[in-house]
Amino acid sequence: MSFTAWISLSLFFAITGTIPASMAKSIPTSEITVTLKLDWNVTDVPKPIPASYTTKVPNGTFLIDIMNKAADNEKEGPFDKYKSTYYSVMGYFITSINGTENNPDKSSYWMIYDEQTGASLRCGVSSYLPSNDSTTLFRFTKLPSDSSHGNNASTSGRCKKHSNLPTPSSAITITIGMDWNPEVIKKPVPPPYSTKVASGTTLREIINKAADKNPKGPFNKYTSTYYGGQGHFITSMNGAKENEMDMITVTIAQDWDVTIVDKPIPAPYTTQVPQGTILVDIMKKAADEDPQGSFNKYSTTYYGGLGDFVIAMDGIQEDPAHKRYWLIKDKESGHLTPTGIDQYQPKNGSTTVFTYETGASHYERLTRA
């Protein structure tokens, strides 16, 4: 059995935080009690420190899964939304919790300690196994000038590498890859990564395995934001960040002769999208934001080499008997779009108009020109 997952910069990808099946047999059934605690200087971070979170988990549960449990159990709690960066072998390191972000300009970072010993964790939250009755302290503090971030004591818990586990005989083959518009991200798309993993392994663990196997590869250093109940969502990968993608402002509108179509023309829809977004995705965004709006339900016909062209929209069907068709035009130039909605990419500041007119169809006008 094989599976392929493609990670595109135009999509969000949720990667869940459950313990992979390949690890389940190695985890004892006994439970331990663990506590998560936040701390900061209220002068530097002017908000109250939330109450600590205590729970029972199976012995051998990684710290990241305890954080995720806290987030899932307390939707408005401090762990509901946190950000992290994954480093090969070491695991996830926290960059933001409870709305407080790392601040390199002030040398202020999230540091993680074992409260009992005062020792700092020597691995990320996805590699650390807290011990029974332990308290893990997440402290937002200035990094010491000597670049050390803890004393010489050992933590009560331990770090565990989990990317080199033996592959079971019942393993499945999966492939993960990346894709983007090279006109937006000026770098080549890396080759995909294929591997064998136990059935039930989460996408998060597969990405981490790819990073651990190739510390200089495209999956090595990625950042994500965890949302309680939903999982991790990628925010940067292979050096490409969400907010580095050029955003453009576009408008889509409709028009018709009200003496032919007896209904008012709806207001245009304006939004911001990444440069290179195709027209159909802008239409879908309009429909998702206003399910009762004029772009909510439409029909298309596909023409080879040209793409999808609208034949019905907002309850108005094309009428070949009376030669009435939907056309797609750029408002500024008045020209027809050279392709259908699944291929056409509106430019910044443009208005794309879906106009219901009498005459030849969009396809006929393009092919006879």
Short mmCIF file of C-alpha atoms in Angstrom, two decimals:
data_model
loop_
_atom_site.label_atom_id
_atom_site.label_comp_id
_atom_site.label_asym_id
_atom_site.label_seq_id
_atom_site.Cartn_x
_atom_site.Cartn_y
_atom_site.Cartn_z
CA MET A 1 0.00 0.00 0.00
CA SER A 2 1.30 3.48 -0.79
CA PHE A 3 0.20 7.03 -0.12
CA THR A 4 1.35 10.38 -1.45
CA ALA A 5 0.93 13.75 0.29
CA TRP A 6 1.85 17.00 -1.44
CA ILE A 7 2.44 20.12 0.63
CA SER A 8 1.60 23.23 -1.37
CA LEU A 9 2.27 26.81 -0.31
CA SER A 10 -1.25 27.69 -1.44
CA LEU A 11 -2.83 25.31 1.10
CA PHE A 12 -2.87 24.72 4.84
CA PHE A 13 -1.85 21.25 5.96
CA ALA A 14 -2.90 19.92 9.38
CA ILE A 15 -0.52 17.43 10.98
CA THR A 16 -2.00 15.79 14.02
CA GLY A 17 -0.25 15.25 17.31
CA THR A 18 -1.22 11.70 18.21
CA ILE A 19 1.39 9.13 19.17
CA PRO A 20 2.26 7.06 16.07
CA ALA A 21 1.31 3.41 15.93
CA SER A 22 4.96 2.42 15.54
CA MET A 23 5.60 3.67 19.08
CA ALA A 24 2.49 2.31 20.75
CA LYS A 25 3.95 -1.09 21.64
CA SER A 26 6.92 0.48 23.43
CA ILE A 27 4.79 2.63 25.77
CA PRO A 28 3.94 1.06 29.14
CA THR A 29 0.30 1.11 30.12
CA SER A 30 1.01 2.72 33.52
CA GLU A 31 -0.05 6.33 33.94
CA ILE A 32 1.98 9.21 35.29
CA THR A 33 0.97 12.63 36.59
CA VAL A 34 2.57 15.62 34.89
CA THR A 35 2.21 19.39 35.18
CA LEU A 36 2.79 22.16 32.64
CA LYS A 37 3.53 25.63 33.95
CA LEU A 38 4.12 29.04 32.35
CA ASP A 39 6.21 31.85 33.78
CA TRP A 40 7.44 35.31 32.78
CA ASN A 41 8.33 38.69 34.19
CA VAL A 42 5.02 40.58 34.26
CA THR A 43 6.94 43.82 33.83
CA ASP A 44 8.23 42.61 30.45
CA VAL A 45 5.04 40.74 29.52
CA PRO A 46 2.13 42.77 30.96
CA LYS A 47 -0.45 40.03 31.39
CA PRO A 48 -1.30 37.63 34.21
CA ILE A 49 0.41 34.26 34.39
CA PRO A 50 -2.19 31.52 33.83
CA ALA A 51 -2.77 28.61 36.17
CA SER A 52 -0.69 25.48 35.68
CA TYR A 53 -2.15 22.42 33.95
CA THR A 54 -1.96 18.97 35.57
CA THR A 55 -3.07 15.73 33.95
CA LYS A 56 -2.48 11.99 33.76
CA VAL A 57 -0.92 10.45 30.64
CA PRO A 58 0.58 7.07 29.74
CA ASN A 59 4.18 6.70 30.87
CA GLY A 60 6.34 7.51 27.85
CA THR A 61 4.17 10.31 26.44
CA PHE A 62 6.13 13.04 24.67
CA LEU A 63 5.88 16.58 26.02
CA ILE A 64 4.36 17.86 22.77
CA ASP A 65 1.44 15.45 23.13
CA ILE A 66 0.84 16.67 26.69
CA MET A 67 0.80 20.26 25.38
CA ASN A 68 -1.66 19.23 22.69
CA LYS A 69 -3.86 17.55 25.28
CA ALA A 70 -3.87 20.77 27.30
CA ALA A 71 -4.81 22.72 24.17
CA ASP A 72 -7.60 20.30 23.27
CA ASN A 73 -9.00 20.26 26.82
CA GLU A 74 -8.87 24.02 27.36
CA LYS A 75 -9.94 25.80 24.17
CA GLU A 76 -9.33 29.22 25.69
CA GLY A 77 -6.26 28.11 27.62
CA PRO A 78 -2.67 29.30 27.13
CA PHE A 79 -1.63 26.23 25.11
CA ASP A 80 -4.54 26.49 22.66
CA LYS A 81 -2.33 28.22 20.10
CA TYR A 82 1.43 27.86 20.11
CA LYS A 83 4.14 28.06 17.46
CA SER A 84 7.25 25.96 17.02
CA THR A 85 10.18 25.24 14.71
CA TYR A 86 11.33 21.68 14.00
CA TYR A 87 15.06 20.91 13.92
CA SER A 88 16.27 17.53 12.66
CA VAL A 89 16.84 14.94 15.41
CA MET A 90 16.34 17.54 18.19
CA GLY A 91 12.60 18.04 17.62
CA TYR A 92 10.23 21.00 18.01
CA PHE A 93 11.39 24.15 19.82
CA ILE A 94 8.76 26.62 21.00
CA THR A 95 8.73 30.11 19.46
CA SER A 96 5.38 31.42 20.75
CA ILE A 97 2.88 30.57 23.49
CA ASN A 98 -0.21 32.43 24.67
CA GLY A 99 0.43 35.23 22.17
CA THR A 100 3.99 35.92 23.37
CA GLU A 101 6.58 35.50 20.60
CA ASN A 102 10.34 35.03 20.76
CA ASN A 103 12.00 38.44 20.46
CA PRO A 104 15.57 38.16 19.08
CA ASP A 105 16.02 41.96 19.23
CA LYS A 106 15.73 41.80 23.03
CA SER A 107 17.32 38.33 23.34
CA SER A 108 14.06 37.11 24.89
CA TYR A 109 13.02 33.53 24.18
CA TRP A 110 10.88 30.69 25.44
CA MET A 111 13.10 28.37 27.50
CA ILE A 112 11.90 25.05 28.92
CA TYR A 113 13.04 23.70 32.29
CA ASP A 114 12.44 20.77 34.59
CA GLU A 115 11.23 22.66 37.68
CA GLN A 116 12.44 20.01 40.15
CA THR A 117 16.10 20.14 39.09
CA GLY A 118 16.22 23.55 37.41
CA ALA A 119 17.82 21.91 34.37
CA SER A 120 16.89 23.03 30.89
CA LEU A 121 15.68 20.56 28.29
CA ARG A 122 18.40 19.41 25.90
CA CYS A 123 15.93 18.48 23.20
CA GLY A 124 12.68 19.74 21.74
CA VAL A 125 9.18 19.15 23.09
CA SER A 126 8.58 16.35 20.56
CA SER A 127 11.59 14.40 21.89
CA TYR A 128 11.26 14.94 25.66
CA LEU A 129 9.56 12.41 27.96
CA PRO A 130 8.57 13.94 31.34
CA SER A 131 8.74 11.74 34.43
CA ASN A 132 6.04 11.02 36.99
CA ASP A 133 5.08 13.94 39.27
CA SER A 134 7.27 16.30 37.25
CA THR A 135 6.57 19.93 36.40
CA THR A 136 7.77 21.25 33.06
CA LEU A 137 8.27 25.01 33.18
CA PHE A 138 7.90 27.15 30.06
CA ARG A 139 9.62 30.44 30.90
CA PHE A 140 9.83 33.50 28.68
CA THR A 141 13.14 35.07 29.62
CA LYS A 142 16.24 36.80 28.36
CA LEU A 143 18.91 34.45 27.07
CA PRO A 144 21.95 34.48 29.40
CA SER A 145 25.00 36.28 28.03
CA ASP A 146 27.06 33.07 28.15
CA SER A 147 24.48 31.46 25.78
CA SER A 148 23.78 28.66 28.26
CA HIS A 149 20.19 28.26 29.34
CA GLY A 150 20.26 26.09 32.39
CA ASN A 151 22.48 24.68 35.12
CA ASN A 152 24.56 21.52 34.86
CA ALA A 153 21.90 19.37 36.50
CA SER A 154 20.01 16.69 34.62
CA THR A 155 16.30 16.75 34.00
CA SER A 156 14.06 14.24 35.73
CA GLY A 157 12.72 13.26 32.32
CA ARG A 158 14.72 12.15 29.31
CA CYS A 159 15.21 12.86 25.63
CA LYS A 160 14.38 10.12 23.16
CA LYS A 161 15.14 9.89 19.48
CA HIS A 162 12.20 8.33 17.70
CA SER A 163 12.90 8.66 13.98
CA ASN A 164 15.10 5.57 13.73
CA LEU A 165 12.60 3.01 14.99
CA PRO A 166 12.63 -0.32 13.11
CA THR A 167 10.17 -0.53 10.24
CA PRO A 168 7.53 -3.23 10.89
CA SER A 169 6.85 -5.93 8.31
CA SER A 170 3.35 -4.51 7.80
CA ALA A 171 4.73 -1.09 6.83
CA ILE A 172 3.13 1.11 4.19
CA THR A 173 4.99 3.18 1.60
CA ILE A 174 4.25 6.89 1.52
CA THR A 175 5.58 9.90 -0.38
CA ILE A 176 5.55 13.56 0.64
CA GLY A 177 6.47 16.41 -1.65
CA MET A 178 6.37 20.18 -2.04
CA ASP A 179 4.98 22.38 -4.77
CA TRP A 180 4.74 26.11 -5.46
CA ASN A 181 4.50 28.68 -8.21
CA PRO A 182 8.12 29.35 -9.30
CA GLU A 183 7.10 32.86 -10.32
CA VAL A 184 6.29 33.57 -6.67
CA ILE A 185 8.95 31.46 -4.90
CA LYS A 186 12.21 31.92 -6.80
CA LYS A 187 13.73 28.50 -6.12
CA PRO A 188 13.45 25.02 -7.65
CA VAL A 189 10.91 22.57 -6.26
CA PRO A 190 12.82 19.81 -4.39
CA PRO A 191 12.33 16.12 -5.23
CA PRO A 192 9.74 14.17 -3.22
CA TYR A 193 10.63 11.95 -0.27
CA SER A 194 9.46 8.31 -0.06
CA THR A 195 9.74 6.02 2.94
CA LYS A 196 8.18 3.06 4.74
CA VAL A 197 6.35 3.62 8.03
CA ALA A 198 3.94 1.74 10.26
CA SER A 199 0.28 2.01 9.35
CA GLY A 200 -1.24 4.78 11.46
CA THR A 201 1.88 6.98 11.52
CA THR A 202 0.91 10.66 11.51
CA LEU A 203 1.99 13.08 8.80
CA ARG A 204 3.86 15.06 11.46
CA GLU A 205 6.06 12.05 12.23
CA ILE A 206 6.68 11.39 8.52
CA ILE A 207 7.80 14.98 7.92
CA ASN A 208 10.04 14.77 10.98
CA LYS A 209 11.52 11.49 9.74
CA ALA A 210 12.37 13.15 6.42
CA ALA A 211 14.07 15.99 8.33
CA ASP A 212 16.00 13.60 10.57
CA LYS A 213 17.21 11.51 7.63
CA ASN A 214 18.42 14.57 5.72
CA PRO A 215 19.35 17.46 8.05
CA LYS A 216 20.16 19.64 5.03
CA GLY A 217 17.00 18.71 3.14
CA PRO A 218 13.87 20.81 2.52
CA PHE A 219 11.94 19.39 5.49
CA ASN A 220 14.67 20.02 8.07
CA LYS A 221 13.64 23.37 9.49
CA TYR A 222 9.97 24.16 9.27
CA THR A 223 7.66 26.17 11.48
CA SER A 224 4.10 25.43 12.48
CA THR A 225 1.27 26.76 14.60
CA TYR A 226 -0.78 24.39 16.75
CA TYR A 227 -4.51 25.02 17.11
CA GLY A 228 -6.35 23.13 19.84
CA GLY A 229 -8.51 20.36 18.42
CA GLN A 230 -7.16 20.80 14.88
CA GLY A 231 -3.43 20.14 14.96
CA HIS A 232 -0.27 21.70 13.53
CA PHE A 233 -0.49 23.93 10.47
CA ILE A 234 2.63 24.71 8.45
CA THR A 235 3.67 28.39 8.37
CA SER A 236 7.09 28.09 6.71
CA MET A 237 9.07 25.35 5.00
CA ASN A 238 12.31 25.19 3.03
CA GLY A 239 12.90 28.88 3.69
CA ALA A 240 9.56 30.02 2.26
CA LYS A 241 7.25 31.80 4.70
CA GLU A 242 3.55 32.50 4.36
CA ASN A 243 3.98 36.23 4.87
CA GLU A 244 6.76 36.39 2.27
CA MET A 245 4.36 35.53 -0.52
CA ASP A 246 3.36 38.65 -2.44
CA MET A 247 -0.29 39.47 -1.83
CA ILE A 248 -2.41 41.19 -4.46
CA THR A 249 -5.83 42.85 -4.37
CA VAL A 250 -8.37 41.58 -6.89
CA THR A 251 -12.05 42.15 -7.61
CA ILE A 252 -14.58 39.88 -9.29
CA ALA A 253 -17.94 41.18 -10.43
CA GLN A 254 -21.01 40.29 -12.47
CA ASP A 255 -22.92 42.25 -15.08
CA TRP A 256 -25.94 41.82 -17.33
CA ASP A 257 -28.67 43.71 -19.12
CA VAL A 258 -31.44 44.07 -16.53
CA THR A 259 -34.01 44.25 -19.34
CA ILE A 260 -33.04 40.66 -20.22
CA VAL A 261 -32.30 39.34 -16.73
CA ASP A 262 -34.89 40.68 -14.32
CA LYS A 263 -32.80 40.79 -11.14
CA PRO A 264 -30.46 43.35 -9.59
CA ILE A 265 -26.74 43.13 -10.30
CA PRO A 266 -24.91 42.08 -7.10
CA ALA A 267 -22.12 44.10 -5.53
CA PRO A 268 -18.57 43.21 -6.61
CA TYR A 269 -16.31 41.15 -4.34
CA THR A 270 -12.82 42.43 -3.47
CA THR A 271 -10.20 40.46 -1.57
CA GLN A 272 -6.48 39.84 -1.12
CA VAL A 273 -4.87 36.63 -2.37
CA PRO A 274 -1.31 35.41 -3.05
CA GLN A 275 0.09 36.46 -6.40
CA GLY A 276 -0.54 33.72 -8.95
CA THR A 277 -3.90 32.64 -7.49
CA ILE A 278 -6.18 31.32 -10.23
CA LEU A 279 -9.61 32.83 -10.80
CA VAL A 280 -11.57 29.77 -9.70
CA ASP A 281 -9.92 29.89 -6.25
CA ILE A 282 -10.95 33.54 -5.88
CA MET A 283 -14.51 32.54 -6.79
CA LYS A 284 -14.40 29.74 -4.21
CA LYS A 285 -13.15 32.16 -1.57
CA ALA A 286 -16.06 34.50 -2.36
CA ALA A 287 -18.50 31.58 -2.09
CA ASP A 288 -17.01 30.36 1.19
CA GLU A 289 -17.22 33.82 2.75
CA ASP A 290 -20.81 34.34 1.57
CA PRO A 291 -22.64 31.01 1.07
CA GLN A 292 -25.76 32.93 0.01
CA GLY A 293 -23.84 35.15 -2.40
CA SER A 294 -23.86 35.25 -6.19
CA PHE A 295 -20.71 33.11 -6.57
CA ASN A 296 -21.99 30.30 -4.36
CA LYS A 297 -23.35 28.10 -7.16
CA TYR A 298 -22.08 28.03 -10.73
CA SER A 299 -21.59 25.49 -13.53
CA THR A 300 -18.82 25.14 -16.11
CA THR A 301 -17.89 23.35 -19.33
CA TYR A 302 -14.30 22.27 -19.90
CA TYR A 303 -12.56 22.85 -23.25
CA GLY A 304 -9.24 21.11 -23.87
CA GLY A 305 -6.28 23.49 -23.73
CA LEU A 306 -8.39 26.41 -22.54
CA GLY A 307 -9.97 25.22 -19.31
CA ASP A 308 -13.33 25.69 -17.59
CA PHE A 309 -15.80 28.31 -18.83
CA VAL A 310 -18.92 29.37 -16.94
CA ILE A 311 -22.27 28.29 -18.38
CA ALA A 312 -24.45 29.14 -15.37
CA MET A 313 -24.08 31.50 -12.42
CA ASP A 314 -26.34 33.00 -9.78
CA GLY A 315 -29.29 31.11 -11.26
CA ILE A 316 -28.72 32.48 -14.78
CA GLN A 317 -28.16 29.79 -17.42
CA GLU A 318 -26.62 30.29 -20.83
CA ASP A 319 -29.29 30.28 -23.55
CA PRO A 320 -27.89 29.07 -26.91
CA ALA A 321 -31.31 29.40 -28.57
CA HIS A 322 -31.17 33.16 -28.01
CA LYS A 323 -27.33 33.29 -28.23
CA ARG A 324 -26.91 34.48 -24.66
CA TYR A 325 -23.70 33.41 -22.93
CA TRP A 326 -21.47 34.12 -19.96
CA LEU A 327 -18.26 35.89 -20.93
CA ILE A 328 -15.25 36.64 -18.70
CA LYS A 329 -13.53 39.98 -19.25
CA ASP A 330 -10.84 42.15 -17.74
CA LYS A 331 -12.70 45.36 -16.87
CA GLU A 332 -9.83 47.75 -17.56
CA SER A 333 -8.98 46.47 -21.05
CA GLY A 334 -12.39 45.08 -21.95
CA HIS A 335 -10.66 42.01 -23.37
CA LEU A 336 -11.81 38.43 -22.89
CA THR A 337 -9.69 36.28 -20.62
CA PRO A 338 -7.49 34.03 -22.80
CA THR A 339 -8.29 30.94 -20.70
CA GLY A 340 -10.96 29.58 -18.38
CA ILE A 341 -11.41 30.16 -14.67
CA ASP A 342 -9.15 27.23 -13.72
CA GLN A 343 -6.16 28.72 -15.57
CA TYR A 344 -6.55 32.50 -15.58
CA GLN A 345 -4.54 34.46 -12.98
CA PRO A 346 -5.87 37.99 -12.33
CA LYS A 347 -3.29 40.74 -11.80
CA ASN A 348 -2.96 43.08 -8.84
CA GLY A 349 -5.63 45.79 -8.83
CA SER A 350 -7.65 44.10 -11.58
CA THR A 351 -11.39 43.57 -11.83
CA THR A 352 -12.58 40.43 -13.60
CA VAL A 353 -16.17 40.74 -14.81
CA PHE A 354 -18.53 37.85 -15.55
CA THR A 355 -20.91 39.40 -18.05
CA TYR A 356 -24.02 37.83 -19.55
CA GLU A 357 -24.23 38.97 -23.18
CA THR A 358 -25.91 38.24 -26.48
CA GLY A 359 -23.73 36.95 -29.34
CA ALA A 360 -21.12 34.22 -29.60
CA SER A 361 -19.90 32.24 -26.60
CA HIS A 362 -16.55 32.89 -24.92
CA TYR A 363 -15.12 29.72 -26.46
CA GLU A 364 -16.38 30.63 -29.95
CA ARG A 365 -14.90 34.11 -29.73
CA LEU A 366 -11.50 32.78 -28.68
CA THR A 367 -11.27 30.02 -31.28
CA ARG A 368 -12.46 32.06 -34.26
CA ALA A 369 -10.19 35.03 -33.53
#
